[in-house]
Every structure is written in C-alpha cells, then in structure tokens.
C-alpha cells in the first residue's frame, strides 16, 4: 500500500463533486488513452474494467466504441462512484485497486487512466492479471520519472526535501509487467506541458494529479509565503510568455495476459 492511503482516499472523496471541472490533464490523457485502445483492440471487449474510474467519464466514449460492452467502473472513493451517470451497462463499484472486488478471469479489457501513480504498482498489476481473462488486454496511463522537472529543479535550489513525488521509470513498469508474466508489453511516454498563471495555481493542480509528495517522511507543515517567494524566483528561468510551465511525462502501458494463463495452479502431490 502507498503511504498515506487514507489521506489520498479522503482527498478524492472531497474532490469528487468538482473533479471534472479541474481535471484538465486527466481529460487530455483520457482522450489519448481511448484513441490508443481503439486503434489497438481487434476484437470488441464484452466486459471492461475501468480501474480508478473517478466520475466515470470514460464510460460513455467506451460505450460509443463498444456498444455491447458491460463496464465495471471501479474506484475506492465512494463519492467518485456517486458521480457516475446511471446507465444500464455501467456498474459502479467501490473497491480498492490493491484488492479488487472482482471475479478472477472475468474481464476482457482493463482501462485505467492516471490512477496507477497513487498505488503500489506491482500489487495492482497482479490484481489486474487476476481480473483479466486469458488473452485479455490492459491499457493504462501513469506518471513518468521526468514529471515536473521544472518544479523539482526550483525546489532543489531552496532545500533538499522531496517535495515532488519520484515516479518509476517507464522501463521499470514494463519490466514489472514482464516479470509478472504479461505478454506483448508496450510501454512508451510523451510529454504534456500545462501552463499556469502563478506558482500557487501550479502547486494546487499537482495535488489533484497526485504528483505532490505523499511520502510520510517528508517535512510536515505549511509552505511559508517566504518559501513561495523563493520558489517563484527559482522558477523564473522556466517562465515563457509570462506563464509557469509544468511538464508531465504521461506513461502508456499496454500488455496482454497470456491466452494459456489459467491463473495460479496449486499442485498437491499425493504421497
Ligand atoms: C486522477 S483520478 C483519475 C480518474 C479517472 N480515471 C479519469 O480519467 O479522470 C485518480 C482516481 O484513482 C482513484 N484511486 C486512487 N487510488 C486508488 C486505489 N487504490 N483504488 C481505487 N481507486 C483509486 C481515485 O479515487 C481517483 O478517482
């Protein structure tokens, strides 16, 4: 489990009613991920698990692409699930990605947009593998190691505290999928730069995205106006046209569960 799991859950429950209004990067990532899903899948999935679905805004475009599909929209934040518009083919389910309330080998596609960076990745991959049918596909986005390099660099000129989360390199995520027995793993990333009017807006947004440091060991306490002023000064080298850029590395992961993978086999030798 990631550190501060309960705080993350509380923050998402609180954010749920106004989530879509502020989730600009998440919406962009969702549109890009949906395009990839559509160009990758040759067979229409019957059952889709949208893991960390938030308000479920990917369900409608998924149903447009796959009108026969049943979607399980899963999230650990009940208030997010409560935002999902009712639909006969969409079932909202409150469940944690580390221990998904779902039958083994029951879904054809796991779609997950910008949830993984909040989680213990290996545990979640294992759960996804359990949920997928043999031959099923996963399509996931997460945050990459180069995310927020401008902010990291600005903080480093002030102190050596870990203010920005360190995300796993794309290769490490791909290796983990291989190690767990996934096949046809494809991992790549691209950069998306968001711009903000000031350093306050930028820092507020990164909390919504999960890029702020959730490490229990970090120094607690408020960032003082004096520190913000120094951060603002250190950020000046990155400013373009009066705007503060924040670069996100969006990682895409795609993999398949082997068609011969029937799950964990327990052999008992009779003696
Ligand atoms: C950045 S939002 C993305 C929501 C949605 N996928 C989208 O495209 O906008 C991350 C979502 O992951 C959910 N989440 C985070 N950790 C989770 C966990 N351990 N289990 C299930 N959901 C989780 C949060 O509640 C939140 O709704």
mmCIF file of C-alpha atoms and ligand atoms in Angstrom:
data_model
loop_
_atom_site.group_PDB
_atom_site.id
_atom_site.type_symbol
_atom_site.label_atom_id
_atom_site.label_comp_id
_atom_site.label_asym_id
_atom_site.label_seq_id
_atom_site.Cartn_x
_atom_site.Cartn_y
_atom_site.Cartn_z
ATOM 1 C CA UNK A 1 0.000 0.000 0.000
ATOM 2 C CA UNK A 2 1.257 3.506 -0.684
ATOM 3 C CA UNK A 3 1.920 5.750 2.249
ATOM 4 C CA UNK A 4 -0.946 7.963 3.358
ATOM 5 C CA UNK A 5 -3.524 5.757 1.632
ATOM 6 C CA UNK A 6 -6.324 7.110 3.844
ATOM 7 C CA UNK A 7 -5.390 10.726 3.152
ATOM 8 C CA UNK A 8 -5.465 10.051 -0.599
ATOM 9 C CA UNK A 9 -8.911 8.456 -0.265
ATOM 10 C CA UNK A 10 -10.226 11.391 1.783
ATOM 11 C CA UNK A 11 -8.829 13.884 -0.740
ATOM 12 C CA UNK A 12 -10.535 12.133 -3.677
ATOM 13 C CA UNK A 13 -13.846 11.834 -1.867
ATOM 14 C CA UNK A 14 -13.681 15.542 -1.139
ATOM 15 C CA UNK A 15 -12.676 16.419 -4.713
ATOM 16 C CA UNK A 16 -15.398 14.297 -6.354
ATOM 17 C CA UNK A 17 -18.189 16.904 -6.887
ATOM 18 C CA UNK A 18 -15.901 19.355 -8.700
ATOM 19 C CA UNK A 19 -13.428 16.817 -10.139
ATOM 20 C CA UNK A 20 -14.310 17.134 -13.841
ATOM 21 C CA UNK A 21 -14.113 20.943 -13.756
ATOM 22 C CA UNK A 22 -10.460 20.865 -12.687
ATOM 23 C CA UNK A 23 -9.204 17.659 -14.331
ATOM 24 C CA UNK A 24 -7.763 19.208 -17.495
ATOM 25 C CA UNK A 25 -4.691 16.991 -17.750
ATOM 26 C CA UNK A 26 -6.690 13.891 -16.838
ATOM 27 C CA UNK A 27 -9.195 14.636 -19.632
ATOM 28 C CA UNK A 28 -6.410 15.089 -22.167
ATOM 29 C CA UNK A 29 -4.813 11.815 -21.012
ATOM 30 C CA UNK A 30 -8.188 10.047 -21.171
ATOM 31 C CA UNK A 31 -8.759 11.126 -24.788
ATOM 32 C CA UNK A 32 -5.293 9.968 -25.800
ATOM 33 C CA UNK A 33 -5.693 6.638 -23.997
ATOM 34 C CA UNK A 34 -9.110 5.993 -25.547
ATOM 35 C CA UNK A 35 -7.619 6.564 -29.003
ATOM 36 C CA UNK A 36 -4.910 4.015 -28.276
ATOM 37 C CA UNK A 37 -7.403 1.459 -27.012
ATOM 38 C CA UNK A 38 -9.490 1.810 -30.135
ATOM 39 C CA UNK A 39 -6.557 1.515 -32.527
ATOM 40 C CA UNK A 40 -5.140 -1.490 -30.623
ATOM 41 C CA UNK A 41 -8.098 -3.801 -29.995
ATOM 42 C CA UNK A 42 -9.085 -6.065 -32.865
ATOM 43 C CA UNK A 43 -11.972 -7.731 -31.022
ATOM 44 C CA UNK A 44 -14.619 -5.685 -29.211
ATOM 45 C CA UNK A 45 -14.402 -6.359 -25.454
ATOM 46 C CA UNK A 46 -17.537 -7.759 -23.793
ATOM 47 C CA UNK A 47 -16.527 -6.729 -20.292
ATOM 48 C CA UNK A 48 -14.421 -3.690 -19.411
ATOM 49 C CA UNK A 49 -12.998 -2.757 -16.018
ATOM 50 C CA UNK A 50 -12.335 0.993 -15.706
ATOM 51 C CA UNK A 51 -9.999 0.935 -12.719
ATOM 52 C CA UNK A 52 -9.768 4.191 -10.738
ATOM 53 C CA UNK A 53 -12.647 5.461 -12.865
ATOM 54 C CA UNK A 54 -13.199 8.713 -10.944
ATOM 55 C CA UNK A 55 -16.529 10.163 -12.090
ATOM 56 C CA UNK A 56 -16.757 7.528 -14.826
ATOM 57 C CA UNK A 57 -16.363 9.975 -17.681
ATOM 58 C CA UNK A 58 -14.583 7.389 -19.855
ATOM 59 C CA UNK A 59 -17.655 5.105 -19.807
ATOM 60 C CA UNK A 60 -19.657 6.977 -22.448
ATOM 61 C CA UNK A 61 -16.841 7.081 -25.053
ATOM 62 C CA UNK A 62 -16.053 3.413 -24.308
ATOM 63 C CA UNK A 63 -19.705 2.516 -24.922
ATOM 64 C CA UNK A 64 -19.695 4.519 -28.148
ATOM 65 C CA UNK A 65 -16.755 2.409 -29.352
ATOM 66 C CA UNK A 66 -18.078 -0.857 -27.867
ATOM 67 C CA UNK A 67 -21.900 -0.602 -27.723
ATOM 68 C CA UNK A 68 -22.326 -4.199 -26.494
ATOM 69 C CA UNK A 69 -19.888 -3.904 -23.592
ATOM 70 C CA UNK A 70 -20.667 -4.139 -19.899
ATOM 71 C CA UNK A 71 -18.485 -1.776 -17.869
ATOM 72 C CA UNK A 72 -17.464 -2.142 -14.251
ATOM 73 C CA UNK A 73 -16.460 1.355 -13.167
ATOM 74 C CA UNK A 74 -14.331 0.838 -10.057
ATOM 75 C CA UNK A 75 -12.861 3.344 -7.650
ATOM 76 C CA UNK A 76 -12.045 3.318 -3.945
ATOM 77 C CA UNK A 77 -13.684 6.725 -3.455
ATOM 78 C CA UNK A 78 -17.432 6.219 -2.940
ATOM 79 C CA UNK A 79 -18.101 9.893 -3.674
ATOM 80 C CA UNK A 80 -16.472 9.490 -7.096
ATOM 81 C CA UNK A 81 -18.656 6.453 -7.830
ATOM 82 C CA UNK A 82 -21.707 8.503 -6.776
ATOM 83 C CA UNK A 83 -20.977 10.932 -9.655
ATOM 84 C CA UNK A 84 -21.291 8.259 -12.373
ATOM 85 C CA UNK A 85 -24.367 8.925 -14.537
ATOM 86 C CA UNK A 86 -26.759 5.938 -14.324
ATOM 87 C CA UNK A 87 -26.557 3.610 -17.326
ATOM 88 C CA UNK A 88 -27.825 0.052 -17.759
ATOM 89 C CA UNK A 89 -24.419 -1.141 -18.974
ATOM 90 C CA UNK A 90 -22.329 0.584 -16.305
ATOM 91 C CA UNK A 91 -21.966 -0.778 -12.795
ATOM 92 C CA UNK A 92 -20.199 1.484 -10.305
ATOM 93 C CA UNK A 93 -18.208 -0.472 -7.738
ATOM 94 C CA UNK A 94 -16.406 0.878 -4.672
ATOM 95 C CA UNK A 95 -13.245 -1.189 -4.418
ATOM 96 C CA UNK A 96 -9.524 -0.740 -3.904
ATOM 97 C CA UNK A 97 -7.191 -1.427 -6.825
ATOM 98 C CA UNK A 98 -4.827 -3.279 -4.465
ATOM 99 C CA UNK A 99 -7.502 -5.858 -3.742
ATOM 100 C CA UNK A 100 -10.175 -5.586 -6.431
ATOM 101 C CA UNK A 101 -13.629 -6.898 -5.661
ATOM 102 C CA UNK A 102 -13.989 -8.779 -8.942
ATOM 103 C CA UNK A 103 -14.080 -12.385 -10.100
ATOM 104 C CA UNK A 104 -10.889 -13.890 -11.470
ATOM 105 C CA UNK A 105 -10.639 -14.092 -15.270
ATOM 106 C CA UNK A 106 -13.798 -12.035 -15.764
ATOM 107 C CA UNK A 107 -12.836 -9.021 -17.930
ATOM 108 C CA UNK A 108 -11.569 -8.581 -21.489
ATOM 109 C CA UNK A 109 -10.099 -5.099 -21.056
ATOM 110 C CA UNK A 110 -8.702 -3.206 -18.093
ATOM 111 C CA UNK A 111 -8.678 0.515 -18.836
ATOM 112 C CA UNK A 112 -7.085 2.767 -16.222
ATOM 113 C CA UNK A 113 -6.303 6.460 -16.632
ATOM 114 C CA UNK A 114 -3.964 8.175 -14.159
ATOM 115 C CA UNK A 115 -4.674 6.010 -11.129
ATOM 116 C CA UNK A 116 -1.526 3.884 -11.030
ATOM 117 C CA UNK A 117 0.746 6.676 -9.753
ATOM 118 C CA UNK A 118 -1.202 6.642 -6.473
ATOM 119 C CA UNK A 119 -0.691 2.936 -5.945
ATOM 120 C CA UNK A 120 1.744 0.138 -5.293
ATOM 121 C CA UNK A 121 2.226 -0.770 -8.915
ATOM 122 C CA UNK A 122 3.223 -4.414 -8.566
ATOM 123 C CA UNK A 123 0.233 -5.212 -6.345
ATOM 124 C CA UNK A 124 -2.126 -3.508 -8.790
ATOM 125 C CA UNK A 125 -0.608 -5.325 -11.795
ATOM 126 C CA UNK A 126 -1.114 -8.649 -10.008
ATOM 127 C CA UNK A 127 -4.745 -7.777 -9.343
ATOM 128 C CA UNK A 128 -5.265 -6.740 -12.961
ATOM 129 C CA UNK A 129 -3.777 -10.021 -14.102
ATOM 130 C CA UNK A 130 -6.146 -11.913 -11.847
ATOM 131 C CA UNK A 131 -9.144 -9.946 -13.186
ATOM 132 C CA UNK A 132 -8.278 -10.376 -16.880
ATOM 133 C CA UNK A 133 -9.460 -13.315 -18.930
ATOM 134 C CA UNK A 134 -6.673 -15.241 -20.694
ATOM 135 C CA UNK A 135 -5.848 -13.162 -23.779
ATOM 136 C CA UNK A 136 -7.306 -10.007 -22.152
ATOM 137 C CA UNK A 137 -5.613 -6.617 -22.545
ATOM 138 C CA UNK A 138 -4.630 -3.806 -20.202
ATOM 139 C CA UNK A 139 -4.288 -0.163 -21.228
ATOM 140 C CA UNK A 140 -3.016 2.146 -18.522
ATOM 141 C CA UNK A 141 -1.621 5.657 -18.174
ATOM 142 C CA UNK A 142 0.562 6.796 -15.309
ATOM 143 C CA UNK A 143 3.154 9.447 -14.489
ATOM 144 C CA UNK A 144 6.782 9.046 -15.553
ATOM 145 C CA UNK A 145 10.059 9.884 -13.850
ATOM 146 C CA UNK A 146 10.556 13.197 -15.695
ATOM 147 C CA UNK A 147 7.273 14.615 -14.443
ATOM 148 C CA UNK A 148 7.535 18.167 -13.072
ATOM 149 C CA UNK A 149 11.262 18.522 -13.703
ATOM 150 C CA UNK A 150 10.901 22.338 -13.566
ATOM 151 C CA UNK A 151 9.348 22.259 -10.091
ATOM 152 C CA UNK A 152 11.885 19.691 -8.833
ATOM 153 C CA UNK A 153 14.717 21.890 -10.027
ATOM 154 C CA UNK A 154 13.177 25.028 -8.460
ATOM 155 C CA UNK A 155 12.752 23.284 -5.083
ATOM 156 C CA UNK A 156 16.309 21.943 -5.195
ATOM 157 C CA UNK A 157 17.623 25.488 -5.141
ATOM 158 C CA UNK A 158 15.760 26.004 -1.827
ATOM 159 C CA UNK A 159 16.189 22.765 0.134
ATOM 160 C CA UNK A 160 16.852 19.055 -0.313
ATOM 161 C CA UNK A 161 13.413 17.845 0.836
ATOM 162 C CA UNK A 162 11.470 15.563 -1.551
ATOM 163 C CA UNK A 163 8.640 17.964 -2.462
ATOM 164 C CA UNK A 164 7.710 16.247 -5.711
ATOM 165 C CA UNK A 165 6.965 12.552 -5.993
ATOM 166 C CA UNK A 166 9.527 10.334 -7.657
ATOM 167 C CA UNK A 167 7.798 8.196 -10.222
ATOM 168 C CA UNK A 168 9.106 4.886 -11.515
ATOM 169 C CA UNK A 169 10.867 4.976 -14.895
ATOM 170 C CA UNK A 170 8.784 3.617 -17.762
ATOM 171 C CA UNK A 171 11.229 0.727 -18.202
ATOM 172 C CA UNK A 172 10.736 -0.314 -14.566
ATOM 173 C CA UNK A 173 6.961 -0.519 -15.072
ATOM 174 C CA UNK A 174 7.427 -2.531 -18.258
ATOM 175 C CA UNK A 175 9.906 -4.862 -16.513
ATOM 176 C CA UNK A 176 7.407 -5.429 -13.729
ATOM 177 C CA UNK A 177 4.728 -6.419 -16.259
ATOM 178 C CA UNK A 178 7.160 -8.839 -17.964
ATOM 179 C CA UNK A 179 8.193 -10.312 -14.622
ATOM 180 C CA UNK A 180 4.558 -10.971 -13.763
ATOM 181 C CA UNK A 181 4.135 -12.902 -16.990
ATOM 182 C CA UNK A 182 2.282 -10.356 -19.132
ATOM 183 C CA UNK A 183 2.896 -10.650 -22.864
ATOM 184 C CA UNK A 184 3.181 -8.203 -25.771
ATOM 185 C CA UNK A 185 4.130 -5.419 -23.362
ATOM 186 C CA UNK A 186 4.394 -1.980 -24.950
ATOM 187 C CA UNK A 187 5.498 0.972 -22.829
ATOM 188 C CA UNK A 188 6.163 4.485 -24.023
ATOM 189 C CA UNK A 189 5.687 8.028 -22.857
ATOM 190 C CA UNK A 190 5.098 11.545 -24.087
ATOM 191 C CA UNK A 191 5.327 14.974 -22.531
ATOM 192 C CA UNK A 192 2.397 17.266 -21.888
ATOM 193 C CA UNK A 193 3.137 20.776 -20.687
ATOM 194 C CA UNK A 194 0.475 22.653 -18.759
ATOM 195 C CA UNK A 195 0.869 26.360 -18.072
ATOM 196 C CA UNK A 196 -0.239 28.301 -15.022
ATOM 197 C CA UNK A 197 -0.570 31.974 -14.152
ATOM 198 C CA UNK A 198 1.419 31.588 -10.956
ATOM 199 C CA UNK A 199 3.194 29.117 -8.724
ATOM 200 C CA UNK A 200 0.167 28.799 -6.360
ATOM 201 C CA UNK A 201 -2.112 27.563 -9.159
ATOM 202 C CA UNK A 202 0.566 25.141 -10.271
ATOM 203 C CA UNK A 203 1.028 23.668 -6.816
ATOM 204 C CA UNK A 204 -2.720 23.328 -6.261
ATOM 205 C CA UNK A 205 -3.059 21.427 -9.529
ATOM 206 C CA UNK A 206 -0.287 18.936 -8.833
ATOM 207 C CA UNK A 207 -2.078 17.858 -5.668
ATOM 208 C CA UNK A 208 -5.116 16.951 -7.781
ATOM 209 C CA UNK A 209 -2.937 14.930 -10.119
ATOM 210 C CA UNK A 210 -1.015 13.044 -7.450
ATOM 211 C CA UNK A 211 2.387 14.455 -8.227
ATOM 212 C CA UNK A 212 2.916 16.133 -4.852
ATOM 213 C CA UNK A 213 4.894 14.161 -2.354
ATOM 214 C CA UNK A 214 2.831 11.710 -0.335
ATOM 215 C CA UNK A 215 5.862 10.327 1.479
ATOM 216 C CA UNK A 216 5.289 10.134 5.239
ATOM 217 C CA UNK A 217 8.898 11.062 5.830
ATOM 218 C CA UNK A 218 8.654 14.464 4.227
ATOM 219 C CA UNK A 219 8.780 17.536 6.381
ATOM 220 C CA UNK A 220 5.282 18.402 7.565
ATOM 221 C CA UNK A 221 3.969 21.928 7.785
ATOM 222 C CA UNK A 222 2.817 24.722 5.564
ATOM 223 C CA UNK A 223 4.926 26.271 2.860
ATOM 224 C CA UNK A 224 5.502 29.809 4.146
ATOM 225 C CA UNK A 225 4.951 32.922 1.975
ATOM 226 C CA UNK A 226 8.726 33.441 2.157
ATOM 227 C CA UNK A 227 9.363 29.967 0.690
ATOM 228 C CA UNK A 228 6.778 30.538 -2.055
ATOM 229 C CA UNK A 229 8.580 33.763 -2.925
ATOM 230 C CA UNK A 230 11.885 31.902 -3.234
ATOM 231 C CA UNK A 231 10.225 29.149 -5.247
ATOM 232 C CA UNK A 232 8.747 31.755 -7.544
ATOM 233 C CA UNK A 233 12.196 33.330 -8.015
ATOM 234 C CA UNK A 234 13.777 29.928 -8.760
ATOM 235 C CA UNK A 235 11.023 29.198 -11.305
ATOM 236 C CA UNK A 236 11.763 32.329 -13.332
ATOM 237 C CA UNK A 237 14.246 30.542 -15.624
ATOM 238 C CA UNK A 238 11.414 28.344 -16.955
ATOM 239 C CA UNK A 239 8.780 31.033 -17.485
ATOM 240 C CA UNK A 240 7.649 31.572 -21.072
ATOM 241 C CA UNK A 241 5.306 34.371 -22.177
ATOM 242 C CA UNK A 242 4.656 35.132 -18.516
ATOM 243 C CA UNK A 243 3.336 31.610 -17.828
ATOM 244 C CA UNK A 244 4.669 28.934 -15.477
ATOM 245 C CA UNK A 245 5.116 25.631 -17.331
ATOM 246 C CA UNK A 246 4.742 22.248 -15.639
ATOM 247 C CA UNK A 247 5.744 19.278 -17.742
ATOM 248 C CA UNK A 248 4.123 15.917 -17.139
ATOM 249 C CA UNK A 249 5.527 12.698 -18.539
ATOM 250 C CA UNK A 250 2.497 10.631 -19.447
ATOM 251 C CA UNK A 251 3.369 6.928 -19.488
ATOM 252 C CA UNK A 252 1.298 4.491 -21.542
ATOM 253 C CA UNK A 253 1.343 0.787 -20.725
ATOM 254 C CA UNK A 254 -0.260 -1.866 -22.840
ATOM 255 C CA UNK A 255 0.030 -5.619 -22.234
ATOM 256 C CA UNK A 256 -1.821 -8.869 -22.651
ATOM 257 C CA UNK A 257 -2.485 -11.749 -20.317
ATOM 258 C CA UNK A 258 -1.300 -14.941 -21.961
ATOM 259 C CA UNK A 259 -4.028 -16.995 -23.620
ATOM 260 C CA UNK A 260 -2.674 -20.023 -21.774
ATOM 261 C CA UNK A 261 -2.606 -18.317 -18.354
ATOM 262 C CA UNK A 262 -5.273 -20.008 -16.264
ATOM 263 C CA UNK A 263 -4.236 -18.326 -13.017
ATOM 264 C CA UNK A 264 -2.414 -19.736 -10.033
ATOM 265 C CA UNK A 265 -2.152 -23.520 -10.166
ATOM 266 C CA UNK A 266 -1.795 -25.284 -6.862
ATOM 267 C CA UNK A 267 -0.391 -28.798 -7.172
ATOM 268 C CA UNK A 268 -0.644 -31.174 -4.281
ATOM 269 C CA UNK A 269 1.418 -34.301 -4.595
ATOM 270 C CA UNK A 270 -0.213 -37.332 -3.076
ATOM 271 C CA UNK A 271 2.392 -39.372 -1.284
HETATM 272 C C1 LIG B 1 -6.524 11.301 -11.170
HETATM 273 S S1 LIG B 1 -8.000 10.469 -10.856
HETATM 274 C C2 LIG B 1 -8.369 9.752 -12.448
HETATM 275 C C3 LIG B 1 -9.836 9.445 -12.575
HETATM 276 C C4 LIG B 1 -10.275 8.961 -13.959
HETATM 277 N N1 LIG B 1 -9.622 7.714 -14.312
HETATM 278 C C5 LIG B 1 -10.032 9.991 -15.021
HETATM 279 O O1 LIG B 1 -9.627 9.619 -16.127
HETATM 280 O O2 LIG B 1 -10.274 11.164 -14.782
HETATM 281 C C6 LIG B 1 -7.435 9.042 -9.952
HETATM 282 C C7 LIG B 1 -8.586 8.179 -9.461
HETATM 283 O O3 LIG B 1 -7.994 6.996 -8.926
HETATM 284 C C8 LIG B 1 -8.699 6.675 -7.749
HETATM 285 N N2 LIG B 1 -7.792 5.864 -6.923
HETATM 286 C C9 LIG B 1 -6.607 6.214 -6.370
HETATM 287 N N3 LIG B 1 -6.091 5.203 -5.670
HETATM 288 C C10 LIG B 1 -6.952 4.167 -5.806
HETATM 289 C C11 LIG B 1 -6.979 2.846 -5.311
HETATM 290 N N4 LIG B 1 -6.013 2.376 -4.504
HETATM 291 N N5 LIG B 1 -8.019 2.050 -5.648
HETATM 292 C C12 LIG B 1 -9.035 2.513 -6.449
HETATM 293 N N6 LIG B 1 -9.076 3.774 -6.916
HETATM 294 C C13 LIG B 1 -8.047 4.592 -6.610
HETATM 295 C C14 LIG B 1 -9.068 7.994 -7.125
HETATM 296 O O4 LIG B 1 -10.137 7.897 -6.212
HETATM 297 C C15 LIG B 1 -9.407 8.813 -8.366
HETATM 298 O O5 LIG B 1 -10.763 8.724 -8.676
#
